[in-house]
Coordinates of C-alpha atoms and ligand atoms in Angstrom, one line a residue:
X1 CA 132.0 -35.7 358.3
X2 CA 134.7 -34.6 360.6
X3 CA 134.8 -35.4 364.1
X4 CA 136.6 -34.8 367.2
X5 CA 138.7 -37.3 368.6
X6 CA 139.2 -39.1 371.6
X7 CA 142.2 -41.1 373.6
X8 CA 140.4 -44.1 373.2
X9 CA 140.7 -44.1 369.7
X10 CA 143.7 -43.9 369.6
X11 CA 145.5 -45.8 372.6
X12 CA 145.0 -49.4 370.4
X13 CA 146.7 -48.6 367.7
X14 CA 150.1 -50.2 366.5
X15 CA 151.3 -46.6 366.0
X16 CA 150.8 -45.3 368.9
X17 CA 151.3 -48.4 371.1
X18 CA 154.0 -46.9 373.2
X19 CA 153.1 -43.3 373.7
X20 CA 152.7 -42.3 377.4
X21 CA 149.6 -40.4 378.4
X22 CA 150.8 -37.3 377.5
X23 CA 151.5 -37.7 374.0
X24 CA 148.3 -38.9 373.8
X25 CA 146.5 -36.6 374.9
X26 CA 148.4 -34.2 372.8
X27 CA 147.5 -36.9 369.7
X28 CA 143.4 -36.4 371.3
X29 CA 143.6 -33.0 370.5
X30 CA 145.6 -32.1 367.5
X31 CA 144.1 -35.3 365.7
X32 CA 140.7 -34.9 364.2
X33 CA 138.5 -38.1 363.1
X34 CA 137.4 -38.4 359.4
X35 CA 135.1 -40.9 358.5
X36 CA 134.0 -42.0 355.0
X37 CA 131.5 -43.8 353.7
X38 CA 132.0 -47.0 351.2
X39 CA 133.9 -45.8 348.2
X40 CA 134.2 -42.4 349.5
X41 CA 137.2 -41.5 347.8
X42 CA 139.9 -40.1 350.3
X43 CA 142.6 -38.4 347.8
X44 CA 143.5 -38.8 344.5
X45 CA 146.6 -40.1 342.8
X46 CA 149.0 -36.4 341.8
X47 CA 146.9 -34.6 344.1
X48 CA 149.3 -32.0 346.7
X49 CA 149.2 -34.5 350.1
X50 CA 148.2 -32.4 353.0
X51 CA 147.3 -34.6 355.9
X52 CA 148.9 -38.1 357.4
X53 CA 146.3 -40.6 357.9
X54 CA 145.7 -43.6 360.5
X55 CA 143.3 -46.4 360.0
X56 CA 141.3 -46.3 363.0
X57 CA 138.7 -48.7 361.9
X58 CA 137.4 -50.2 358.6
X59 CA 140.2 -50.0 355.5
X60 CA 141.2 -47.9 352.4
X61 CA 142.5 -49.0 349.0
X62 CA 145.1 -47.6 347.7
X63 CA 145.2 -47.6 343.7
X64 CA 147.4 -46.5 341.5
X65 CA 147.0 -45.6 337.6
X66 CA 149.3 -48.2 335.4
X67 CA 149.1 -47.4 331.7
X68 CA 145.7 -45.5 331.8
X69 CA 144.1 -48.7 334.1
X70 CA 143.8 -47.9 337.8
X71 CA 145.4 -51.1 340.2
X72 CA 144.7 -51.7 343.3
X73 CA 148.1 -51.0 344.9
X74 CA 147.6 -52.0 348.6
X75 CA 145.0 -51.7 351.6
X76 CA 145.5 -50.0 354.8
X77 CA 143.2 -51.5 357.4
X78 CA 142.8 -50.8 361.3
X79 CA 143.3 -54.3 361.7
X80 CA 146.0 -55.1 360.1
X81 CA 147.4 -58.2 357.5
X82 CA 146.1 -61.3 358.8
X83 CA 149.6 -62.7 359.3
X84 CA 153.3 -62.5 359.0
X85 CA 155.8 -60.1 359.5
X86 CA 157.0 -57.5 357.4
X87 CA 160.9 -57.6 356.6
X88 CA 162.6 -55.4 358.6
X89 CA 159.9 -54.5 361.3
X90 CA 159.7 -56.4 364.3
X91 CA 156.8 -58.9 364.4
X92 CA 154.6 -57.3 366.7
X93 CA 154.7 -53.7 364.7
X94 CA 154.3 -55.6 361.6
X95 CA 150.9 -54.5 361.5
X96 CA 151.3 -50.9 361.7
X97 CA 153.1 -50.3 358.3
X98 CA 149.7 -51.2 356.8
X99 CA 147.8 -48.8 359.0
X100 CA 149.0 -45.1 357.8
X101 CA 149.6 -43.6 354.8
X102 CA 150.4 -40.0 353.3
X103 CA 154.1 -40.0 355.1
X104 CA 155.8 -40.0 352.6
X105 CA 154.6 -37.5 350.1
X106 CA 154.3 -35.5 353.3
X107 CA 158.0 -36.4 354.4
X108 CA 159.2 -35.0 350.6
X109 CA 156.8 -32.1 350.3
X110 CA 155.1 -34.2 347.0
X111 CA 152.0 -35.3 345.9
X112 CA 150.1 -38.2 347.0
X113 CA 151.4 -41.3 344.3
X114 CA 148.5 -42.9 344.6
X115 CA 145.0 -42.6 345.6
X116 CA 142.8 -43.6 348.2
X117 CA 139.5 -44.6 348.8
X118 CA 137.0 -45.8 351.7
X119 CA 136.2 -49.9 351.4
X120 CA 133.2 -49.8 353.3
X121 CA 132.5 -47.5 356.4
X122 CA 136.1 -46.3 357.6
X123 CA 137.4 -43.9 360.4
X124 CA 140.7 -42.3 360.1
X125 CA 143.0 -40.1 361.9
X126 CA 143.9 -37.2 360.2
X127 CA 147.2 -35.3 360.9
X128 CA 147.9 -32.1 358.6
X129 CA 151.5 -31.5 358.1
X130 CA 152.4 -29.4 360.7
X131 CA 150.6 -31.4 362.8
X132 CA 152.5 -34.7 361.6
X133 CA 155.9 -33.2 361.9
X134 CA 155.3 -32.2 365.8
X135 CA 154.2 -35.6 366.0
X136 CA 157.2 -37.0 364.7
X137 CA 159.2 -34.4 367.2
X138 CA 156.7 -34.9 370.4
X139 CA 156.4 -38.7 370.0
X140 CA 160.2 -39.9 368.6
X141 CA 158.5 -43.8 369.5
X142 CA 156.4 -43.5 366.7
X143 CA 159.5 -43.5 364.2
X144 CA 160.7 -47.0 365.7
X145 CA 157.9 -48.1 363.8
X146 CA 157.5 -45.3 361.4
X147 CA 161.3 -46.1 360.2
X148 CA 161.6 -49.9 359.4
X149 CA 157.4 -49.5 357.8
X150 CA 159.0 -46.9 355.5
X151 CA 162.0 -48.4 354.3
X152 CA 160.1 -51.7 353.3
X153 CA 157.5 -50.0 351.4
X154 CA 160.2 -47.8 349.3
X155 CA 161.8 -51.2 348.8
X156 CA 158.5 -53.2 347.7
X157 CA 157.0 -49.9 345.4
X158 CA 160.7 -50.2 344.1
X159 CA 161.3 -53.4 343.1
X160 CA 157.5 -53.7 341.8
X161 CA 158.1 -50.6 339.6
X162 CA 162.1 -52.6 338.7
X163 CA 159.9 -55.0 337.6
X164 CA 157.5 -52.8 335.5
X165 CA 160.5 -50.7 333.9
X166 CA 161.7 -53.9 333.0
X167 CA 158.9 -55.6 331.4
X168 CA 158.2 -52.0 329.4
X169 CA 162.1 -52.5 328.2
X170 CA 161.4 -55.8 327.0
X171 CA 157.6 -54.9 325.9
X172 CA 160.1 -51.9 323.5
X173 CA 163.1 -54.2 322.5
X174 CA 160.0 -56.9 321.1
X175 CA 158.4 -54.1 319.1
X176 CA 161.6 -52.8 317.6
X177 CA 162.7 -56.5 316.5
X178 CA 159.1 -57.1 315.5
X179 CA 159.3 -53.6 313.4
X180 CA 162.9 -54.7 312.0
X181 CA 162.0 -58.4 311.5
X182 CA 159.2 -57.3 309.1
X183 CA 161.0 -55.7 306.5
X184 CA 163.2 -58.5 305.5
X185 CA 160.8 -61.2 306.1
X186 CA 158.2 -59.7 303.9
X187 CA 160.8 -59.2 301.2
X188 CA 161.9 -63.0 301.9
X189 CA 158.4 -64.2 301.3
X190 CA 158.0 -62.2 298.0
X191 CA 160.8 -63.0 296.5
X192 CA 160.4 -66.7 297.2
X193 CA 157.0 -66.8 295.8
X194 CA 158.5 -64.8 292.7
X195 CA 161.4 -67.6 292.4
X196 CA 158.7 -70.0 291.8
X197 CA 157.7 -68.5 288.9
X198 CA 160.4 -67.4 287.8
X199 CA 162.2 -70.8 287.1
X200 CA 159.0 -72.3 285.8
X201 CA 160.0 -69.2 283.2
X202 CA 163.0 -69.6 282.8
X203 CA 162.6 -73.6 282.4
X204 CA 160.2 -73.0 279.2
X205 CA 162.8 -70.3 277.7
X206 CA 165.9 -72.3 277.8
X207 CA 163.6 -75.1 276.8
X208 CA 162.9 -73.3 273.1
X209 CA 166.2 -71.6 273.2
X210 CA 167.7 -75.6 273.2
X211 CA 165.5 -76.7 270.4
X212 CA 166.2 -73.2 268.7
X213 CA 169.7 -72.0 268.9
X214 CA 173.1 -73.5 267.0
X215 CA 175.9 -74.1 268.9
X216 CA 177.7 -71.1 268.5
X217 CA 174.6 -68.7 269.5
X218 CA 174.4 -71.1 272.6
X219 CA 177.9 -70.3 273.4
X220 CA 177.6 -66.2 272.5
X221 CA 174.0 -66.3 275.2
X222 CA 176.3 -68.3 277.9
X223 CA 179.1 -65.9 277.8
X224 CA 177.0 -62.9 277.6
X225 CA 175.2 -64.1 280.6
X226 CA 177.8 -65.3 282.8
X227 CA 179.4 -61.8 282.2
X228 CA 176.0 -60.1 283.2
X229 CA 176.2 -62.5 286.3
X230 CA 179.4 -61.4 287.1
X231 CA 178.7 -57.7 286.9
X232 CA 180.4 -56.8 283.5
X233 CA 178.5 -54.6 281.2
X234 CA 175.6 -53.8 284.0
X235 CA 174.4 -50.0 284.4
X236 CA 171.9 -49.8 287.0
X237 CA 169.8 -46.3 286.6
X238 CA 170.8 -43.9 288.6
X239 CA 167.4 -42.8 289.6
X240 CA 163.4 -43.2 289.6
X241 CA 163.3 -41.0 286.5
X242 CA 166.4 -42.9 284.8
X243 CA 164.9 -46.0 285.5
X244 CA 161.8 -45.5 284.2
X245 CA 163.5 -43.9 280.8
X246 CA 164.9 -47.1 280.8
X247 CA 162.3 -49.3 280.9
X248 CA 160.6 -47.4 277.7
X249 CA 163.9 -47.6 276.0
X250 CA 164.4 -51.4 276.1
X251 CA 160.3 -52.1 275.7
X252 CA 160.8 -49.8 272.4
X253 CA 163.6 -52.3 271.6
X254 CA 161.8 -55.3 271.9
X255 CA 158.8 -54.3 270.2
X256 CA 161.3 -53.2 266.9
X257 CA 163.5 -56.4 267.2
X258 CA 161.7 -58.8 268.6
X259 CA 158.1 -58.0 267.4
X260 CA 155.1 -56.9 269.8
X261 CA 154.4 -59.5 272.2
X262 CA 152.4 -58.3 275.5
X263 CA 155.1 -60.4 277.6
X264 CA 157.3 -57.1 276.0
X265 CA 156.6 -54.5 279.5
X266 CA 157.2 -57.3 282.0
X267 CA 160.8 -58.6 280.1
X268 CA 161.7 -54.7 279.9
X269 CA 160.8 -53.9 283.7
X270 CA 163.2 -56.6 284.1
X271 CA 165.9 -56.3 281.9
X272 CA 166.3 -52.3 283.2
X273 CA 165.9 -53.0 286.7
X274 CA 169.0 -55.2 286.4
X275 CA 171.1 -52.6 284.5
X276 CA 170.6 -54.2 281.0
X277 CA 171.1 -51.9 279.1
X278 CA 170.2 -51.2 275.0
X279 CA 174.5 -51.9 274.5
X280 CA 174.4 -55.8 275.3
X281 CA 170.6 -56.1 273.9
X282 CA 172.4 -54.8 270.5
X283 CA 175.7 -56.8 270.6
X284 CA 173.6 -60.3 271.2
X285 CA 171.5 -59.3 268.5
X286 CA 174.5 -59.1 266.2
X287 CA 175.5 -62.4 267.0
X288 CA 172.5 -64.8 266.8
X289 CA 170.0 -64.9 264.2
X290 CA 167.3 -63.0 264.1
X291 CA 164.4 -65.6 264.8
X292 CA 166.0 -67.0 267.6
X293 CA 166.5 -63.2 269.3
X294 CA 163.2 -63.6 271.1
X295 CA 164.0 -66.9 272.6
X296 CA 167.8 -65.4 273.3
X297 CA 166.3 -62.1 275.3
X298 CA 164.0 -64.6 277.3
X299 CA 166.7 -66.9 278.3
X300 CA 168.8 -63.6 279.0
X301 CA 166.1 -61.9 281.0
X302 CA 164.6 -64.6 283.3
X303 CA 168.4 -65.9 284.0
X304 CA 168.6 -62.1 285.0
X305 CA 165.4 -62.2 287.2
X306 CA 166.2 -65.6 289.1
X307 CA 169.8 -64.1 289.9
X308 CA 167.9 -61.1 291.4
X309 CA 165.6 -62.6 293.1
X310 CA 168.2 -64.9 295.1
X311 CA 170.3 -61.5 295.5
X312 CA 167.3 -60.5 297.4
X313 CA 166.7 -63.6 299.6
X314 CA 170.5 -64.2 300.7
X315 CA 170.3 -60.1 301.7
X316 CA 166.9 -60.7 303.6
X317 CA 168.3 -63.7 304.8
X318 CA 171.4 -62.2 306.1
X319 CA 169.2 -59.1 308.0
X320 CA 167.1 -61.8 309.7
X321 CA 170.6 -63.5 310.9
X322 CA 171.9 -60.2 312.0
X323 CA 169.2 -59.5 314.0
X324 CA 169.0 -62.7 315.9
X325 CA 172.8 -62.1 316.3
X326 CA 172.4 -59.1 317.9
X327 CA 169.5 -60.3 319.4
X328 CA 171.5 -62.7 321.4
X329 CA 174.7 -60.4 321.9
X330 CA 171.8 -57.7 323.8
X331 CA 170.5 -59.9 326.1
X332 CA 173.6 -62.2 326.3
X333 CA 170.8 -65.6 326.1
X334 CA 173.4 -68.3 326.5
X335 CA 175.4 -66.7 329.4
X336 CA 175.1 -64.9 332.8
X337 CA 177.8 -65.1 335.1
X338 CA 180.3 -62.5 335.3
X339 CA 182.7 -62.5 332.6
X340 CA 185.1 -60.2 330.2
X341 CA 183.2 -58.4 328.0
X342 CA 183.9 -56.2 324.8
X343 CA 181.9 -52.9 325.8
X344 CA 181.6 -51.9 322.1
X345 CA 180.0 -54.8 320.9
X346 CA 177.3 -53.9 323.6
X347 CA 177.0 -51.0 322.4
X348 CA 176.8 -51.9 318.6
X349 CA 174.3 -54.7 319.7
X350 CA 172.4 -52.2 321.5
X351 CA 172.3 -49.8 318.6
X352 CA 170.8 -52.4 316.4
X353 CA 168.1 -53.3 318.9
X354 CA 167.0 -49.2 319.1
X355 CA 167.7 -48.8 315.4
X356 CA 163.6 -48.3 314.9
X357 CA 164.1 -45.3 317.7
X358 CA 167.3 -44.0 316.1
X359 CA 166.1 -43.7 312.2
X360 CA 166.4 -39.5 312.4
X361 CA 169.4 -39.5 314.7
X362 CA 172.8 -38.9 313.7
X363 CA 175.3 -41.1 315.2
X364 CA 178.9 -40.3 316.0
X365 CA 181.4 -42.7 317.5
X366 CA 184.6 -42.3 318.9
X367 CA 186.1 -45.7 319.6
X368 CA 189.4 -46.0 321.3
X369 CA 190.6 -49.8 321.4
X370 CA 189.6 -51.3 324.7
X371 CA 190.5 -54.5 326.2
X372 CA 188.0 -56.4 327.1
X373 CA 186.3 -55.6 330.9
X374 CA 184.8 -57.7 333.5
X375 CA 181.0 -57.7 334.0
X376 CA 177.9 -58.7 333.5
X377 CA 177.0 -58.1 329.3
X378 CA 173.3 -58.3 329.8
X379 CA 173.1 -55.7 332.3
X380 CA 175.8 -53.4 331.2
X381 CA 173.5 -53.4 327.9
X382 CA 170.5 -52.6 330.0
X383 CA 172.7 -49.6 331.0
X384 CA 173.2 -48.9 327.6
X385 CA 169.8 -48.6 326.8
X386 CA 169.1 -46.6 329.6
X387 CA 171.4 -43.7 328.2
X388 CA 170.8 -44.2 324.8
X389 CA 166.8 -44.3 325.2
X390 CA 166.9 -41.0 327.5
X391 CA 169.4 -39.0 325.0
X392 CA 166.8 -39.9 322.1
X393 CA 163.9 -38.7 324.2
X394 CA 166.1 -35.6 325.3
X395 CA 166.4 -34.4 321.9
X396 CA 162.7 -35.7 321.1
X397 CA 164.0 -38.4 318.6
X398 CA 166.1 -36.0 315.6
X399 CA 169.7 -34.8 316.9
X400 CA 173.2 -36.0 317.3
X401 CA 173.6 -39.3 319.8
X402 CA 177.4 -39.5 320.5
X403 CA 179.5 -42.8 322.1
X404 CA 182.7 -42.6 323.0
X405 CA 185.1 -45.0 324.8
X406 CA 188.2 -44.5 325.5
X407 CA 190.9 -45.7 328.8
X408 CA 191.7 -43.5 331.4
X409 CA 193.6 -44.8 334.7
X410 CA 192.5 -47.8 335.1
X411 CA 189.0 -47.6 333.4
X412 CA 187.2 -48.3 330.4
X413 CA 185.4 -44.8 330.0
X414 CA 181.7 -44.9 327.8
X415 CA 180.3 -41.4 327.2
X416 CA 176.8 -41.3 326.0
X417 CA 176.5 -37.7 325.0
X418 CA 173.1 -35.8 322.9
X419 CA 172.3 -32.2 321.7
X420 CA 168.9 -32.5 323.0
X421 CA 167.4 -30.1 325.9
X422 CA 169.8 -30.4 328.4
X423 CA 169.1 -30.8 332.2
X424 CA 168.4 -27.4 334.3
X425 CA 171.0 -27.2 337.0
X426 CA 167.8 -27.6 339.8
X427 CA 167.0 -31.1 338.6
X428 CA 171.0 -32.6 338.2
X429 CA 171.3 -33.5 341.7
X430 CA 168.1 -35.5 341.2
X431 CA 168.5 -37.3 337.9
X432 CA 169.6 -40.3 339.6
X433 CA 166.5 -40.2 342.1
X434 CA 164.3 -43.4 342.3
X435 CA 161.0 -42.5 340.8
X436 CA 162.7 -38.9 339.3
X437 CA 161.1 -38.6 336.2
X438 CA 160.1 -35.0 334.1
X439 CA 158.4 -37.5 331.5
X440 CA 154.2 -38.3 331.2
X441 CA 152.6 -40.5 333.4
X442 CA 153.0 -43.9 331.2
X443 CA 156.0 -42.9 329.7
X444 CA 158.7 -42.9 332.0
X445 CA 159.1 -44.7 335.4
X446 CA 161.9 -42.5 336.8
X447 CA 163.7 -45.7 337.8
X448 CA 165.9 -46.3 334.4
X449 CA 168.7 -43.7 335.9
X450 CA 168.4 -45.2 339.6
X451 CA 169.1 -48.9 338.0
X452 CA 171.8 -47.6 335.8
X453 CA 173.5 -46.4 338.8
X454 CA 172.7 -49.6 340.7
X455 CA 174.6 -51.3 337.7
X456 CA 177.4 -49.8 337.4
X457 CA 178.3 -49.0 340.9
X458 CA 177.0 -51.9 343.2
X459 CA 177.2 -54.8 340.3
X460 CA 180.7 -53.5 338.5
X461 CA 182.5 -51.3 341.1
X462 CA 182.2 -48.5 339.0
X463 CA 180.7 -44.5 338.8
X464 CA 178.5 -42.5 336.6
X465 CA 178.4 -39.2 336.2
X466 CA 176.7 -36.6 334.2
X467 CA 177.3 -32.7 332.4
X468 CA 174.8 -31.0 331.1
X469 CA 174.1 -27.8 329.6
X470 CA 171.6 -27.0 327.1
X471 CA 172.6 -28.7 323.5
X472 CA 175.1 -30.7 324.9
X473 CA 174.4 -33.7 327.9
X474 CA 176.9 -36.4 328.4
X475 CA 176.6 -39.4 331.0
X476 CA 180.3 -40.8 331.4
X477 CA 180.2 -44.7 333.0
X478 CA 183.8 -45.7 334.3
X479 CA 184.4 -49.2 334.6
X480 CA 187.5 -50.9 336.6
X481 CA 189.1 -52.9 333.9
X482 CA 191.0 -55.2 336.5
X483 CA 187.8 -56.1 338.4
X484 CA 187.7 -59.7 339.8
X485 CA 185.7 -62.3 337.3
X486 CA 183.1 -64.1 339.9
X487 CA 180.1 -65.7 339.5
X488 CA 177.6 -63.8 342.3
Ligands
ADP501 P1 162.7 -42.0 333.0 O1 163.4 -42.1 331.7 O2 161.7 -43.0 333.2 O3 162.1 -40.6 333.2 P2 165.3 -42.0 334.2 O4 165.7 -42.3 335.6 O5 166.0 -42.8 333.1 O6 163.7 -42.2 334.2 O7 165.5 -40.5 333.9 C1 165.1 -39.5 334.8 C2 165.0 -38.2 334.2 O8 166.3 -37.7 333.9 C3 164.2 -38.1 332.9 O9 162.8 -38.0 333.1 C4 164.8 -36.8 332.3 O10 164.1 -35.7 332.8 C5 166.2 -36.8 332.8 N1 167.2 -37.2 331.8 C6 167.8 -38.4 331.7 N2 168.6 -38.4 330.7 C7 168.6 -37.2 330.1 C8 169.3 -36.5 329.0 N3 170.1 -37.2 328.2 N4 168.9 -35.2 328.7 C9 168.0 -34.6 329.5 N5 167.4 -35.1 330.5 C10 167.7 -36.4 330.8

């Protein structure tokens, strides 16, 4: 229901606190009284804002929708917070900031970024836009309280959504090492199980090949192996057909020379997948006997398979290592104060950390040497990321990512350039806009751009800028190289 309103409802509040008759009499009669019931729902979060509203009595909730759950963001109330002031507005006034809302969309010509709703019976001042803007030009008191109110709710929704942008970064970077961790670990695991058996083989062979061979068919097997070991005489197949050709050849061997065994298929898997081949099965069947082959091609083969098998370990093994190297280069664990730093390695680690993001991207890098620059490696890599998520996204994950560094007066230059969409010339001057985002509501805070800038220019003295032109987007950071080391 919608209701006319009088002086009297308006004279008490903060807002209003120093307007002189006049104004509020003008307020009486532009103003118009809204009042909603419990739960009555007063706009909706992404709906066009129209009106500017002032808690007259009761309170609304303000909620906003945080990956697909809605939060209650703050209350406006026409009493006010129990206590304390805000930062930034006087004591007295503190009161006011959490009496209005709608300014701000209304101030930028946006949407309402959150939505609102009645908590129990609640009467409200309603402004529509025209109407708030004459207010801000009849009443200029109103933005001594307006003012201070505004800048410390831009600077709490900022540094809660900061906080959000980076627990999503780290929520990513834990997925990716979780999706790169997997690989190797699963392959460490097999393999280790495999060793077991494979020495309790290999144990048994070399077990009858001692009580079988003569001393110089002991020697000929060592040699021959040790060779294998060593690479000499190997032919890996070339392919999944080759391989598999293989396999049949060396299983038709063993059947012929060393009689049928069912053990045959698992020896000639082995023996192929190794690269041994039907030349060395021949020559060590010309030089021992013939019924101590068998006992020869186990020995051979399981020596083979426990040689692989560690192969497979020390490479899973050195992945895991890699990653927990780059791990700690990203996020720089063991140190935070300011302090030279070798941009590429940030990048590299950085790369490594993405790498699940980056599997259909082409990479291109153009490194100039660089001497080392002063700054904080953590957040530069932040920064990093930043670019090198965006570019990914531009060109929706398949392109060309390009990093460059190079020196130019002074500076250590990074370009982070993509052939993805591009940015239209309308939404440049924005890019770097908190809360300037073209991607879906979930996906992209709008604030990864706005820290970058932060970064580089508050933190390291530095600049960022961008070109862009469909195909072809490159960010260019520039970072003093003689910068002062502190530790703030
Ligand atoms: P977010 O990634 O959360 O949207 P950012 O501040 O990082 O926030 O980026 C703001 C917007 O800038 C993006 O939504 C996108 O529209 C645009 N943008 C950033 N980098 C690129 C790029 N390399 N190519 C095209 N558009 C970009």
């Amino acid at each position: 229901m919608t209701l006319v309103l009088t002086v009297d409802d308006i004279r008490h509040t903060e807002l209003f606190a120093d307007l002189d008759d006049r104004q509020l009499a003008w307020l009486g009669d532009t103003g118009r009284v809204v009042e909603l019931a419990d739960r009555q729902v007063l706009f909706e979060e992404g709906e066009r804002a129209t009106h500017f509203y002032v808690v007259l009595t009761g309170e609304l909730i303000i909620t906003k929708t945080i990956d697909g759950r809605s939060e209650i963001y703050g209350r406006r109330s026409g009493a006010g917070p129990a206590a304390g002031s805000i930062l930034g507005v006087p004591a007295d006034r503190s009161a006011a900031a959490h009496q209005f809302t709608g300014e701000l969309p209304l101030l930028i010509g946006g949407d309402y970024v959150a939505g609102a709703a009645a908590n129990g019976p609640t009467r409200l001042l309603a402004l529509d836009r025209d109407a708030f803007f004459e207010l801000l030009a009849r009443c200029p008191q109103v933005w001594r309280v307006l003012l201070p109110a505004l800048a410390w709710r831009i600077r709490t929704f900022e540094s809660q959504a900061g906080r959000r942008s980076m627990l999503e970064g780290l929520g990513t970077l834990a997925a990716g090492l979780a999706h790169e961790l997997n690989n190797p670990s699963a392959v460490l695991l097999g393999a280790a199980n495999q060793l077991r058996a494979a020495v309790r083989e290999l144990a048994g062979w070399s077990t009858r090949w001692g009580e079988l061979a003569v001393p110089d068919e002991a020697r000929e097997l060592a040699t021959t192996v040790t060779a294998l070991l060593a690479g000499d005489g190997i032919q890996k197949p070339a392919d999944a057909l080759a391989a598999a050709e293989a396999v049949d050849d060396v299983d038709d061997w063993l059947s012929t020379r060393c009689g049928d065994d069912p053990a045959n298929g698992e020896l000639a898997a082995i023996l192929a997948d190794q690269g041994v081949g039907l030349p060395v099965l021949e020559s060590l069947a010309d030089s021992v006997r013939g019924s101590v082959l068998p006992a020869a091609v186990g020995c051979l083969s399981q020596s083979m398979h426990v040689e692989a098998l560690v192969t497979d370990i020390e490479e899973a093994a050195a992945r895991i290592a890699a990653l927990v190297r780059s791990t700690k280069a990203y996020s720089n664990l063991d140190r935070a104060a300011k302090q030279q730093v070798d941009l590429v390695k940030g990048i590299e680690a950085t790369l490594a950390m993405l790498a699940p993001k980056l599997s259909n991207v082409r990479i291109r890098r153009d490194y100039a040497d660089l001497p080392p620059v002063p700054g904080y490696p953590s957040e530069l890599n932040q920064v990093w990321t930043n670019l090198i998520d965006n570019a990914v996204d531009a060109m929706n994950g398949r392109g060309e990512l390009r990093l460059a560094v190079h020196q130019e007066a002074g500076c250590a230059v990074v370009e982070v350039g993509d052939n993805g969409s591009g940015v239209p010339p309308d939404v440049l001057p924005k890019l770097f806009l908190p809360f300037f985002t073209t991607k879906d509501i979930g996906r992209g805070t709008g604030l990864g751009l706005h820290l970058t800038r932060d970064v580089i220019t508050q933190r390291h003295h530095g600049s960022i800028d961008v070109t862009s032109k469909p195909g072809d987007t490159t960010f260019a950071v520039r970072l003093p190289i003689q910068g002062v080391l502190d530790h703030g």
